[in-house]
Amino acid sequence: MTRDEPRLLLTTSPFLKHREDTAYLMWQVNYALVPVLLAAIWFFGINALLIAVACIAGALLPEWLHNRSRSGRSTLRDGSGVITGALLALTLPPTTPLWMAFTGGFVAIALGKLIFGGIGSNVFNPALVGRAFLQAAFPSMLTTWAQPVPGSELLTVRGDLFAFPFLKPGIDAITQATPLSQMKFDGVVTNATDLLFGTTAGSLGETGSLIILICGLYLGLRRVLNWRIPISILATVGLIAAATHLIDPARFAPPMFHLFSGGLMLGAIFMATDPVSSPITQRGCWIFGVGIGALVMIIRLFGGLPEGVMYAILLMNATTPLINRTTQGRVYGTSWRAKRH
């Protein structure tokens, strides 16, 4: 022992620290999103890459401005802004003008995260806040879906991506209804194989359920996400779909269709599992997942919209504080009645 070392060192707990800090978890999710983005580029060409870059740039700008306005550690490197931008891009149609994508990313971080106090304080999933804003502001553009062109036209810009802000963009691509719209309005059920491998119209992240599942398995094995949430969502959707299909097969689609269509896989694995806006108790995660699954099916089967994943997750985000409060464990030595008071 040297003379400079203290003879007795007093510190506060915790004494054992894991390497899984916020930045580590955020970048693990970013790594898992790379194959999903590559699949989107394969199906929709360079449009997917340009939209992702615009969304990420829009998300990082308010984060950068926020860091400049205060002292302390920069949050740009923790990867949370990149996740928000990437997830938002995966919820958008492949012909979304770049200025809309940029605006959505900006709103996602500014209204979805910073207004609540920054990372760890947001109530709602920031990417879905940005998506909800774009859906409300530009409903026509956000419901125009281009036909996928797997492996061809990779460097061809389709649609009016470079349209000037607030001008009506021209459509220079073959459009096609999504499988959920075809089922909702025409009663046509898309083949499950096409849904699994992504050869259908939809947002950038709706296609390729198989790839999203594999990426979710990676996150589960790395313990980055709470597996109870996606399992409970998918199980609830599957059970409700099976029951309704059994009652009236001509009116209601089978479970495989509902599980692999729309944004269910992306939402269940990458958005509902946001550790900030989802419950912290294990029992609460089950309740949270079942609630999302039930709301998705209510909107899909009986609502006016063909898809309901975004609204289901945002609504259940709002219930997270209540779920956390009512599912806290009993303190050892106290009764349940004492806990309620």
Short mmCIF file of N, CA and C in Angstrom, two decimals, residues 97-273:
data_model
loop_
_atom_site.label_atom_id
_atom_site.label_comp_id
_atom_site.label_asym_id
_atom_site.label_seq_id
_atom_site.Cartn_x
_atom_site.Cartn_y
_atom_site.Cartn_z
N PRO A 97 -42.26 11.56 -48.48
CA PRO A 97 -41.27 12.61 -48.77
C PRO A 97 -40.30 12.80 -47.60
N LEU A 98 -39.07 13.13 -47.94
CA LEU A 98 -38.02 13.20 -46.92
C LEU A 98 -38.27 14.29 -45.90
N TRP A 99 -38.89 15.40 -46.32
CA TRP A 99 -39.14 16.46 -45.34
C TRP A 99 -40.17 16.01 -44.29
N MET A 100 -41.11 15.18 -44.71
CA MET A 100 -42.07 14.63 -43.73
C MET A 100 -41.36 13.70 -42.76
N ALA A 101 -40.48 12.86 -43.29
CA ALA A 101 -39.75 11.93 -42.43
C ALA A 101 -38.89 12.70 -41.42
N PHE A 102 -38.22 13.76 -41.90
CA PHE A 102 -37.39 14.58 -41.01
C PHE A 102 -38.25 15.24 -39.93
N THR A 103 -39.40 15.78 -40.34
CA THR A 103 -40.31 16.43 -39.38
C THR A 103 -40.80 15.42 -38.35
N GLY A 104 -41.14 14.23 -38.80
CA GLY A 104 -41.60 13.20 -37.86
C GLY A 104 -40.54 12.85 -36.84
N GLY A 105 -39.27 12.75 -37.29
CA GLY A 105 -38.19 12.46 -36.35
C GLY A 105 -38.01 13.58 -35.34
N PHE A 106 -38.11 14.81 -35.80
CA PHE A 106 -37.97 15.97 -34.89
C PHE A 106 -39.07 15.95 -33.83
N VAL A 107 -40.31 15.77 -34.29
CA VAL A 107 -41.45 15.76 -33.35
C VAL A 107 -41.35 14.59 -32.37
N ALA A 108 -40.87 13.44 -32.86
CA ALA A 108 -40.77 12.26 -32.00
C ALA A 108 -39.88 12.54 -30.79
N ILE A 109 -38.73 13.19 -31.02
CA ILE A 109 -37.83 13.46 -29.90
C ILE A 109 -38.29 14.67 -29.10
N ALA A 110 -38.71 15.74 -29.80
CA ALA A 110 -39.08 16.97 -29.09
C ALA A 110 -40.32 16.79 -28.22
N LEU A 111 -41.39 16.21 -28.81
CA LEU A 111 -42.64 16.04 -28.06
C LEU A 111 -42.73 14.69 -27.35
N GLY A 112 -42.04 13.70 -27.89
CA GLY A 112 -42.14 12.36 -27.29
C GLY A 112 -41.16 12.10 -26.18
N LYS A 113 -40.05 12.87 -26.14
CA LYS A 113 -39.05 12.58 -25.11
C LYS A 113 -38.60 13.83 -24.34
N LEU A 114 -38.13 14.85 -25.04
CA LEU A 114 -37.53 15.98 -24.35
C LEU A 114 -38.54 16.75 -23.51
N ILE A 115 -39.79 16.83 -23.98
CA ILE A 115 -40.79 17.61 -23.24
C ILE A 115 -41.11 16.96 -21.89
N PHE A 116 -40.81 15.67 -21.76
CA PHE A 116 -41.04 14.97 -20.49
C PHE A 116 -39.80 14.98 -19.59
N GLY A 117 -38.70 15.52 -20.10
CA GLY A 117 -37.49 15.58 -19.28
C GLY A 117 -36.32 14.79 -19.84
N GLY A 118 -36.47 14.19 -21.00
CA GLY A 118 -35.35 13.47 -21.62
C GLY A 118 -35.45 11.97 -21.42
N ILE A 119 -34.37 11.29 -21.74
CA ILE A 119 -34.37 9.83 -21.70
C ILE A 119 -34.66 9.31 -20.29
N GLY A 120 -35.53 8.32 -20.22
CA GLY A 120 -35.93 7.74 -18.95
C GLY A 120 -37.15 8.39 -18.32
N SER A 121 -37.65 9.48 -18.92
CA SER A 121 -38.80 10.18 -18.34
C SER A 121 -40.02 10.19 -19.24
N ASN A 122 -39.87 9.72 -20.47
CA ASN A 122 -41.00 9.80 -21.41
C ASN A 122 -42.09 8.81 -21.02
N VAL A 123 -43.34 9.22 -21.25
CA VAL A 123 -44.50 8.36 -20.93
C VAL A 123 -44.83 7.47 -22.13
N PHE A 124 -44.71 8.04 -23.33
CA PHE A 124 -45.09 7.30 -24.54
C PHE A 124 -43.85 6.94 -25.35
N ASN A 125 -44.00 5.93 -26.18
CA ASN A 125 -42.90 5.57 -27.08
C ASN A 125 -42.66 6.74 -28.05
N PRO A 126 -41.48 7.34 -28.07
CA PRO A 126 -41.25 8.53 -28.89
C PRO A 126 -41.47 8.29 -30.39
N ALA A 127 -41.05 7.15 -30.91
CA ALA A 127 -41.23 6.88 -32.34
C ALA A 127 -42.71 6.86 -32.71
N LEU A 128 -43.54 6.31 -31.83
CA LEU A 128 -44.97 6.26 -32.13
C LEU A 128 -45.62 7.64 -31.98
N VAL A 129 -45.05 8.48 -31.12
CA VAL A 129 -45.55 9.86 -31.04
C VAL A 129 -45.32 10.56 -32.37
N GLY A 130 -44.12 10.38 -32.94
CA GLY A 130 -43.83 10.95 -34.26
C GLY A 130 -44.74 10.39 -35.34
N ARG A 131 -44.97 9.08 -35.29
CA ARG A 131 -45.85 8.43 -36.28
C ARG A 131 -47.29 8.94 -36.15
N ALA A 132 -47.76 9.10 -34.91
CA ALA A 132 -49.12 9.59 -34.69
C ALA A 132 -49.27 11.02 -35.20
N PHE A 133 -48.22 11.84 -35.01
CA PHE A 133 -48.26 13.22 -35.52
C PHE A 133 -48.36 13.23 -37.05
N LEU A 134 -47.53 12.43 -37.70
CA LEU A 134 -47.57 12.40 -39.17
C LEU A 134 -48.90 11.84 -39.67
N GLN A 135 -49.44 10.84 -38.96
CA GLN A 135 -50.72 10.26 -39.35
C GLN A 135 -51.83 11.30 -39.28
N ALA A 136 -51.79 12.14 -38.25
CA ALA A 136 -52.83 13.16 -38.09
C ALA A 136 -52.64 14.31 -39.06
N ALA A 137 -51.38 14.68 -39.33
CA ALA A 137 -51.10 15.85 -40.18
C ALA A 137 -51.17 15.52 -41.67
N PHE A 138 -50.75 14.35 -42.06
CA PHE A 138 -50.69 13.98 -43.48
C PHE A 138 -51.32 12.60 -43.71
N PRO A 139 -52.62 12.45 -43.44
CA PRO A 139 -53.24 11.11 -43.50
C PRO A 139 -53.21 10.49 -44.88
N SER A 140 -53.32 11.31 -45.94
CA SER A 140 -53.34 10.73 -47.28
C SER A 140 -52.01 10.11 -47.64
N MET A 141 -50.92 10.84 -47.37
CA MET A 141 -49.58 10.32 -47.69
C MET A 141 -49.24 9.10 -46.84
N LEU A 142 -49.69 9.11 -45.59
CA LEU A 142 -49.33 8.03 -44.68
C LEU A 142 -50.14 6.76 -44.92
N THR A 143 -51.09 6.83 -45.87
CA THR A 143 -51.86 5.62 -46.20
C THR A 143 -51.72 5.28 -47.68
N THR A 144 -50.61 5.73 -48.29
CA THR A 144 -50.31 5.39 -49.69
C THR A 144 -49.16 4.41 -49.71
N TRP A 145 -49.41 3.21 -50.18
CA TRP A 145 -48.42 2.14 -50.06
C TRP A 145 -47.92 1.72 -51.44
N ALA A 146 -46.62 1.67 -51.60
CA ALA A 146 -46.01 1.26 -52.86
C ALA A 146 -45.82 -0.25 -52.88
N GLN A 147 -45.88 -0.80 -54.07
CA GLN A 147 -45.68 -2.23 -54.24
C GLN A 147 -44.20 -2.57 -54.05
N PRO A 148 -43.87 -3.62 -53.30
CA PRO A 148 -42.45 -3.99 -53.14
C PRO A 148 -41.85 -4.51 -54.43
N VAL A 149 -40.54 -4.25 -54.59
CA VAL A 149 -39.82 -4.72 -55.78
C VAL A 149 -38.56 -5.45 -55.29
N PRO A 150 -38.71 -6.65 -54.76
CA PRO A 150 -37.58 -7.35 -54.11
C PRO A 150 -36.37 -7.49 -55.01
N GLY A 151 -35.27 -6.89 -54.61
CA GLY A 151 -34.00 -7.08 -55.29
C GLY A 151 -33.83 -6.30 -56.58
N SER A 152 -34.86 -5.65 -57.08
CA SER A 152 -34.75 -4.89 -58.32
C SER A 152 -34.98 -3.41 -58.01
N GLU A 153 -34.50 -2.57 -58.88
CA GLU A 153 -34.64 -1.11 -58.73
C GLU A 153 -34.08 -0.63 -57.39
N LEU A 154 -32.96 -1.23 -56.98
CA LEU A 154 -32.39 -0.88 -55.67
C LEU A 154 -31.94 0.58 -55.62
N LEU A 155 -31.47 1.11 -56.74
CA LEU A 155 -30.95 2.48 -56.76
C LEU A 155 -31.92 3.46 -57.40
N THR A 156 -33.15 3.02 -57.67
CA THR A 156 -34.16 3.89 -58.28
C THR A 156 -35.03 4.53 -57.21
N VAL A 157 -35.09 5.86 -57.24
CA VAL A 157 -35.94 6.58 -56.28
C VAL A 157 -37.37 6.55 -56.81
N ARG A 158 -38.26 5.94 -56.06
CA ARG A 158 -39.66 5.85 -56.47
C ARG A 158 -40.49 6.84 -55.67
N GLY A 159 -41.49 7.43 -56.33
CA GLY A 159 -42.31 8.42 -55.65
C GLY A 159 -41.61 9.77 -55.64
N ASP A 160 -42.22 10.75 -54.99
CA ASP A 160 -41.68 12.12 -54.95
C ASP A 160 -41.02 12.38 -53.61
N LEU A 161 -39.92 11.68 -53.36
CA LEU A 161 -39.23 11.78 -52.06
C LEU A 161 -38.68 13.17 -51.81
N PHE A 162 -38.29 13.87 -52.89
CA PHE A 162 -37.65 15.17 -52.73
C PHE A 162 -38.64 16.32 -52.92
N ALA A 163 -39.91 16.05 -52.69
CA ALA A 163 -40.94 17.10 -52.81
C ALA A 163 -40.67 18.22 -51.82
N PHE A 164 -41.02 19.46 -52.21
CA PHE A 164 -40.85 20.59 -51.30
C PHE A 164 -41.87 20.50 -50.17
N PRO A 165 -41.50 21.01 -49.00
CA PRO A 165 -42.42 20.94 -47.85
C PRO A 165 -43.78 21.56 -48.13
N PHE A 166 -44.80 20.87 -47.70
CA PHE A 166 -46.20 21.31 -47.76
C PHE A 166 -46.75 21.44 -49.17
N LEU A 167 -46.02 20.92 -50.16
CA LEU A 167 -46.56 20.81 -51.50
C LEU A 167 -47.03 19.39 -51.71
N LYS A 168 -48.09 19.21 -52.45
CA LYS A 168 -48.64 17.89 -52.66
C LYS A 168 -47.67 17.06 -53.50
N PRO A 169 -47.14 15.96 -52.96
CA PRO A 169 -46.18 15.16 -53.71
C PRO A 169 -46.86 14.35 -54.80
N GLY A 170 -46.16 14.20 -55.92
CA GLY A 170 -46.66 13.34 -56.98
C GLY A 170 -46.34 11.89 -56.69
N ILE A 171 -47.16 10.99 -57.16
CA ILE A 171 -46.94 9.56 -56.93
C ILE A 171 -46.39 8.95 -58.21
N ASP A 172 -45.13 8.53 -58.16
CA ASP A 172 -44.48 7.94 -59.33
C ASP A 172 -44.11 6.50 -58.99
N ALA A 173 -45.10 5.74 -58.54
CA ALA A 173 -44.85 4.35 -58.18
C ALA A 173 -46.17 3.60 -58.23
N ILE A 174 -46.09 2.29 -58.42
CA ILE A 174 -47.29 1.46 -58.43
C ILE A 174 -47.73 1.24 -56.99
N THR A 175 -48.96 1.68 -56.67
CA THR A 175 -49.45 1.54 -55.30
C THR A 175 -50.28 0.26 -55.17
N GLN A 176 -50.39 -0.19 -53.94
CA GLN A 176 -51.10 -1.43 -53.67
C GLN A 176 -51.64 -1.38 -52.25
N ALA A 177 -52.81 -1.93 -52.03
CA ALA A 177 -53.38 -1.96 -50.68
C ALA A 177 -52.59 -2.94 -49.81
N THR A 178 -52.55 -2.65 -48.51
CA THR A 178 -51.87 -3.57 -47.59
C THR A 178 -52.74 -4.81 -47.38
N PRO A 179 -52.15 -5.90 -46.91
CA PRO A 179 -52.97 -7.10 -46.63
C PRO A 179 -54.12 -6.83 -45.67
N LEU A 180 -53.88 -5.98 -44.65
CA LEU A 180 -54.96 -5.68 -43.70
C LEU A 180 -56.09 -4.91 -44.37
N SER A 181 -55.74 -3.98 -45.27
CA SER A 181 -56.78 -3.24 -45.99
C SER A 181 -57.56 -4.16 -46.92
N GLN A 182 -56.85 -5.05 -47.60
CA GLN A 182 -57.54 -6.00 -48.49
C GLN A 182 -58.50 -6.87 -47.70
N MET A 183 -58.10 -7.27 -46.50
CA MET A 183 -58.97 -8.11 -45.67
C MET A 183 -60.15 -7.29 -45.12
N LYS A 184 -59.85 -6.07 -44.71
CA LYS A 184 -60.87 -5.24 -44.07
C LYS A 184 -61.97 -4.83 -45.05
N PHE A 185 -61.56 -4.43 -46.26
CA PHE A 185 -62.53 -3.83 -47.18
C PHE A 185 -62.95 -4.76 -48.32
N ASP A 186 -62.13 -5.76 -48.63
CA ASP A 186 -62.47 -6.66 -49.75
C ASP A 186 -62.64 -8.11 -49.33
N GLY A 187 -62.30 -8.41 -48.07
CA GLY A 187 -62.43 -9.79 -47.61
C GLY A 187 -61.40 -10.74 -48.20
N VAL A 188 -60.26 -10.19 -48.65
CA VAL A 188 -59.21 -11.03 -49.27
C VAL A 188 -58.14 -11.33 -48.21
N VAL A 189 -57.83 -12.60 -48.03
CA VAL A 189 -56.82 -13.02 -47.06
C VAL A 189 -55.52 -13.31 -47.80
N THR A 190 -54.46 -12.59 -47.43
CA THR A 190 -53.15 -12.79 -48.06
C THR A 190 -52.51 -14.07 -47.56
N ASN A 191 -51.79 -14.72 -48.46
CA ASN A 191 -51.11 -15.96 -48.11
C ASN A 191 -50.11 -15.73 -46.97
N ALA A 192 -50.08 -16.66 -46.00
CA ALA A 192 -49.19 -16.51 -44.84
C ALA A 192 -47.72 -16.51 -45.24
N THR A 193 -47.37 -17.25 -46.28
CA THR A 193 -45.97 -17.28 -46.74
C THR A 193 -45.52 -15.91 -47.22
N ASP A 194 -46.39 -15.22 -47.98
CA ASP A 194 -46.05 -13.88 -48.44
C ASP A 194 -45.87 -12.93 -47.27
N LEU A 195 -46.71 -13.08 -46.24
CA LEU A 195 -46.58 -12.22 -45.06
C LEU A 195 -45.29 -12.51 -44.32
N LEU A 196 -44.93 -13.78 -44.24
CA LEU A 196 -43.73 -14.17 -43.48
C LEU A 196 -42.46 -13.67 -44.15
N PHE A 197 -42.42 -13.72 -45.48
CA PHE A 197 -41.20 -13.34 -46.19
C PHE A 197 -41.24 -11.91 -46.75
N GLY A 198 -42.36 -11.21 -46.56
CA GLY A 198 -42.37 -9.79 -46.84
C GLY A 198 -42.66 -9.35 -48.25
N THR A 199 -43.24 -10.18 -49.08
CA THR A 199 -43.53 -9.79 -50.46
C THR A 199 -44.90 -9.16 -50.59
N THR A 200 -45.23 -8.28 -49.65
CA THR A 200 -46.52 -7.60 -49.65
C THR A 200 -46.31 -6.11 -49.44
N ALA A 201 -47.33 -5.31 -49.77
CA ALA A 201 -47.23 -3.87 -49.56
C ALA A 201 -47.39 -3.55 -48.08
N GLY A 202 -46.82 -2.41 -47.70
CA GLY A 202 -46.92 -1.99 -46.30
C GLY A 202 -45.85 -0.99 -45.98
N SER A 203 -45.72 -0.64 -44.71
CA SER A 203 -44.65 0.26 -44.31
C SER A 203 -43.31 -0.46 -44.40
N LEU A 204 -42.22 0.29 -44.25
CA LEU A 204 -40.89 -0.29 -44.44
C LEU A 204 -40.63 -1.45 -43.48
N GLY A 205 -41.20 -1.39 -42.29
CA GLY A 205 -40.95 -2.43 -41.29
C GLY A 205 -42.06 -3.45 -41.16
N GLU A 206 -43.07 -3.35 -41.97
CA GLU A 206 -44.17 -4.32 -41.89
C GLU A 206 -43.83 -5.60 -42.62
N THR A 207 -42.95 -5.47 -43.61
CA THR A 207 -42.62 -6.65 -44.41
C THR A 207 -41.53 -7.45 -43.72
N GLY A 208 -41.51 -8.73 -43.98
CA GLY A 208 -40.44 -9.57 -43.44
C GLY A 208 -40.62 -9.90 -41.98
N SER A 209 -41.77 -10.49 -41.60
CA SER A 209 -41.99 -10.86 -40.20
C SER A 209 -40.94 -11.84 -39.70
N LEU A 210 -40.47 -12.71 -40.59
CA LEU A 210 -39.48 -13.71 -40.18
C LEU A 210 -38.19 -13.04 -39.69
N ILE A 211 -37.72 -12.03 -40.41
CA ILE A 211 -36.50 -11.32 -40.02
C ILE A 211 -36.69 -10.61 -38.68
N ILE A 212 -37.85 -9.99 -38.50
CA ILE A 212 -38.13 -9.29 -37.23
C ILE A 212 -38.15 -10.28 -36.08
N LEU A 213 -38.72 -11.47 -36.31
CA LEU A 213 -38.74 -12.49 -35.26
C LEU A 213 -37.33 -12.93 -34.88
N ILE A 214 -36.48 -13.12 -35.87
CA ILE A 214 -35.10 -13.54 -35.59
C ILE A 214 -34.36 -12.45 -34.80
N CYS A 215 -34.57 -11.20 -35.18
CA CYS A 215 -33.95 -10.09 -34.45
C CYS A 215 -34.49 -10.01 -33.01
N GLY A 216 -35.78 -10.27 -32.85
CA GLY A 216 -36.34 -10.29 -31.51
C GLY A 216 -35.77 -11.41 -30.67
N LEU A 217 -35.52 -12.56 -31.29
CA LEU A 217 -34.90 -13.68 -30.57
C LEU A 217 -33.50 -13.30 -30.09
N TYR A 218 -32.77 -12.58 -30.94
CA TYR A 218 -31.43 -12.10 -30.55
C TYR A 218 -31.52 -11.20 -29.31
N LEU A 219 -32.47 -10.25 -29.33
CA LEU A 219 -32.61 -9.34 -28.19
C LEU A 219 -33.04 -10.09 -26.94
N GLY A 220 -33.90 -11.11 -27.11
CA GLY A 220 -34.32 -11.90 -25.97
C GLY A 220 -33.17 -12.67 -25.35
N LEU A 221 -32.34 -13.27 -26.20
CA LEU A 221 -31.19 -14.03 -25.70
C LEU A 221 -30.17 -13.12 -25.01
N ARG A 222 -30.07 -11.87 -25.49
CA ARG A 222 -29.15 -10.90 -24.86
C ARG A 222 -29.78 -10.23 -23.65
N ARG A 223 -31.05 -10.61 -23.35
CA ARG A 223 -31.80 -10.05 -22.22
C ARG A 223 -31.93 -8.52 -22.32
N VAL A 224 -32.07 -8.06 -23.56
CA VAL A 224 -32.26 -6.62 -23.78
C VAL A 224 -33.73 -6.26 -23.66
N LEU A 225 -34.62 -7.19 -23.99
CA LEU A 225 -36.05 -6.93 -23.88
C LEU A 225 -36.69 -7.93 -22.91
N ASN A 226 -37.83 -7.54 -22.36
CA ASN A 226 -38.60 -8.43 -21.49
C ASN A 226 -39.50 -9.29 -22.37
N TRP A 227 -39.17 -10.59 -22.47
CA TRP A 227 -39.87 -11.48 -23.40
C TRP A 227 -41.35 -11.62 -23.07
N ARG A 228 -41.74 -11.30 -21.85
CA ARG A 228 -43.15 -11.46 -21.46
C ARG A 228 -44.07 -10.54 -22.28
N ILE A 229 -43.57 -9.38 -22.67
CA ILE A 229 -44.42 -8.44 -23.41
C ILE A 229 -44.74 -8.93 -24.81
N PRO A 230 -43.74 -9.25 -25.65
CA PRO A 230 -44.12 -9.74 -27.00
C PRO A 230 -44.87 -11.06 -26.97
N ILE A 231 -44.50 -11.96 -26.02
CA ILE A 231 -45.21 -13.24 -25.95
C ILE A 231 -46.68 -13.04 -25.61
N SER A 232 -46.96 -12.17 -24.64
CA SER A 232 -48.36 -11.95 -24.25
C SER A 232 -49.14 -11.23 -25.35
N ILE A 233 -48.48 -10.33 -26.08
CA ILE A 233 -49.17 -9.65 -27.19
C ILE A 233 -49.53 -10.66 -28.28
N LEU A 234 -48.54 -11.43 -28.71
CA LEU A 234 -48.78 -12.37 -29.81
C LEU A 234 -49.76 -13.47 -29.39
N ALA A 235 -49.66 -13.94 -28.15
CA ALA A 235 -50.59 -14.98 -27.68
C ALA A 235 -52.03 -14.45 -27.64
N THR A 236 -52.20 -13.21 -27.18
CA THR A 236 -53.55 -12.63 -27.12
C THR A 236 -54.13 -12.46 -28.51
N VAL A 237 -53.32 -11.93 -29.42
CA VAL A 237 -53.80 -11.76 -30.80
C VAL A 237 -54.14 -13.11 -31.41
N GLY A 238 -53.28 -14.11 -31.20
CA GLY A 238 -53.53 -15.43 -31.76
C GLY A 238 -54.80 -16.07 -31.21
N LEU A 239 -55.02 -15.95 -29.90
CA LEU A 239 -56.20 -16.57 -29.28
C LEU A 239 -57.49 -15.89 -29.75
N ILE A 240 -57.49 -14.56 -29.78
CA ILE A 240 -58.70 -13.85 -30.22
C ILE A 240 -58.98 -14.15 -31.70
N ALA A 241 -57.91 -14.17 -32.51
CA ALA A 241 -58.10 -14.47 -33.93
C ALA A 241 -58.62 -15.89 -34.13
N ALA A 242 -58.10 -16.84 -33.34
CA ALA A 242 -58.56 -18.22 -33.46
C ALA A 242 -60.03 -18.35 -33.06
N ALA A 243 -60.41 -17.67 -32.00
CA ALA A 243 -61.80 -17.76 -31.53
C ALA A 243 -62.77 -17.14 -32.54
N THR A 244 -62.44 -15.97 -33.06
CA THR A 244 -63.35 -15.32 -34.01
C THR A 244 -63.40 -16.08 -35.34
N HIS A 245 -62.25 -16.62 -35.75
CA HIS A 245 -62.23 -17.39 -37.00
C HIS A 245 -63.05 -18.67 -36.85
N LEU A 246 -63.03 -19.25 -35.66
CA LEU A 246 -63.82 -20.46 -35.41
C LEU A 246 -65.32 -20.15 -35.45
N ILE A 247 -65.68 -18.97 -34.97
CA ILE A 247 -67.10 -18.59 -34.96
C ILE A 247 -67.61 -18.30 -36.37
N ASP A 248 -66.83 -17.53 -37.15
CA ASP A 248 -67.27 -17.14 -38.50
C ASP A 248 -66.06 -17.10 -39.44
N PRO A 249 -65.67 -18.22 -40.02
CA PRO A 249 -64.47 -18.27 -40.89
C PRO A 249 -64.59 -17.37 -42.12
N ALA A 250 -65.81 -17.12 -42.58
CA ALA A 250 -65.96 -16.30 -43.79
C ALA A 250 -65.72 -14.82 -43.50
N ARG A 251 -65.93 -14.40 -42.27
CA ARG A 251 -65.79 -12.98 -41.94
C ARG A 251 -64.45 -12.65 -41.32
N PHE A 252 -63.94 -13.56 -40.50
CA PHE A 252 -62.71 -13.26 -39.75
C PHE A 252 -61.55 -14.10 -40.26
N ALA A 253 -60.37 -13.45 -40.39
CA ALA A 253 -59.17 -14.11 -40.91
C ALA A 253 -58.58 -15.05 -39.86
N PRO A 254 -57.81 -16.04 -40.31
CA PRO A 254 -57.20 -16.99 -39.36
C PRO A 254 -56.07 -16.35 -38.55
N PRO A 255 -55.63 -17.01 -37.48
CA PRO A 255 -54.60 -16.43 -36.60
C PRO A 255 -53.30 -16.10 -37.31
N MET A 256 -52.85 -16.96 -38.22
CA MET A 256 -51.57 -16.71 -38.90
C MET A 256 -51.59 -15.38 -39.64
N PHE A 257 -52.72 -15.05 -40.23
CA PHE A 257 -52.84 -13.77 -40.96
C PHE A 257 -52.64 -12.60 -40.01
N HIS A 258 -53.33 -12.63 -38.88
CA HIS A 258 -53.23 -11.50 -37.94
C HIS A 258 -51.85 -11.42 -37.30
N LEU A 259 -51.21 -12.56 -37.08
CA LEU A 259 -49.90 -12.53 -36.42
C LEU A 259 -48.82 -11.95 -37.33
N PHE A 260 -48.89 -12.24 -38.63
CA PHE A 260 -47.80 -11.85 -39.52
C PHE A 260 -48.13 -10.64 -40.41
N SER A 261 -49.29 -10.06 -40.25
CA SER A 261 -49.65 -8.91 -41.09
C SER A 261 -49.51 -7.62 -40.30
N GLY A 262 -49.44 -6.51 -41.05
CA GLY A 262 -49.37 -5.19 -40.42
C GLY A 262 -48.09 -4.99 -39.63
N GLY A 263 -48.17 -4.09 -38.67
CA GLY A 263 -46.99 -3.77 -37.87
C GLY A 263 -46.93 -4.49 -36.55
N LEU A 264 -47.65 -5.62 -36.43
CA LEU A 264 -47.72 -6.31 -35.14
C LEU A 264 -46.34 -6.80 -34.67
N MET A 265 -45.59 -7.46 -35.54
CA MET A 265 -44.29 -8.00 -35.13
C MET A 265 -43.35 -6.87 -34.73
N LEU A 266 -43.28 -5.83 -35.55
CA LEU A 266 -42.39 -4.71 -35.24
C LEU A 266 -42.80 -4.04 -33.93
N GLY A 267 -44.11 -3.83 -33.76
CA GLY A 267 -44.58 -3.18 -32.55
C GLY A 267 -44.38 -4.03 -31.31
N ALA A 268 -44.67 -5.33 -31.42
CA ALA A 268 -44.56 -6.20 -30.24
C ALA A 268 -43.12 -6.37 -29.79
N ILE A 269 -42.19 -6.43 -30.73
CA ILE A 269 -40.79 -6.74 -30.38
C ILE A 269 -39.97 -5.48 -30.13
N PHE A 270 -40.17 -4.43 -30.92
CA PHE A 270 -39.27 -3.28 -30.81
C PHE A 270 -39.89 -2.07 -30.13
N MET A 271 -41.22 -1.96 -30.09
CA MET A 271 -41.83 -0.74 -29.57
C MET A 271 -42.51 -0.94 -28.22
N ALA A 272 -43.29 -1.99 -28.10
CA ALA A 272 -43.97 -2.23 -26.82
C ALA A 272 -42.97 -2.55 -25.72
N THR A 273 -41.79 -3.03 -26.07
CA THR A 273 -40.79 -3.43 -25.08
C THR A 273 -39.90 -2.27 -24.65
#
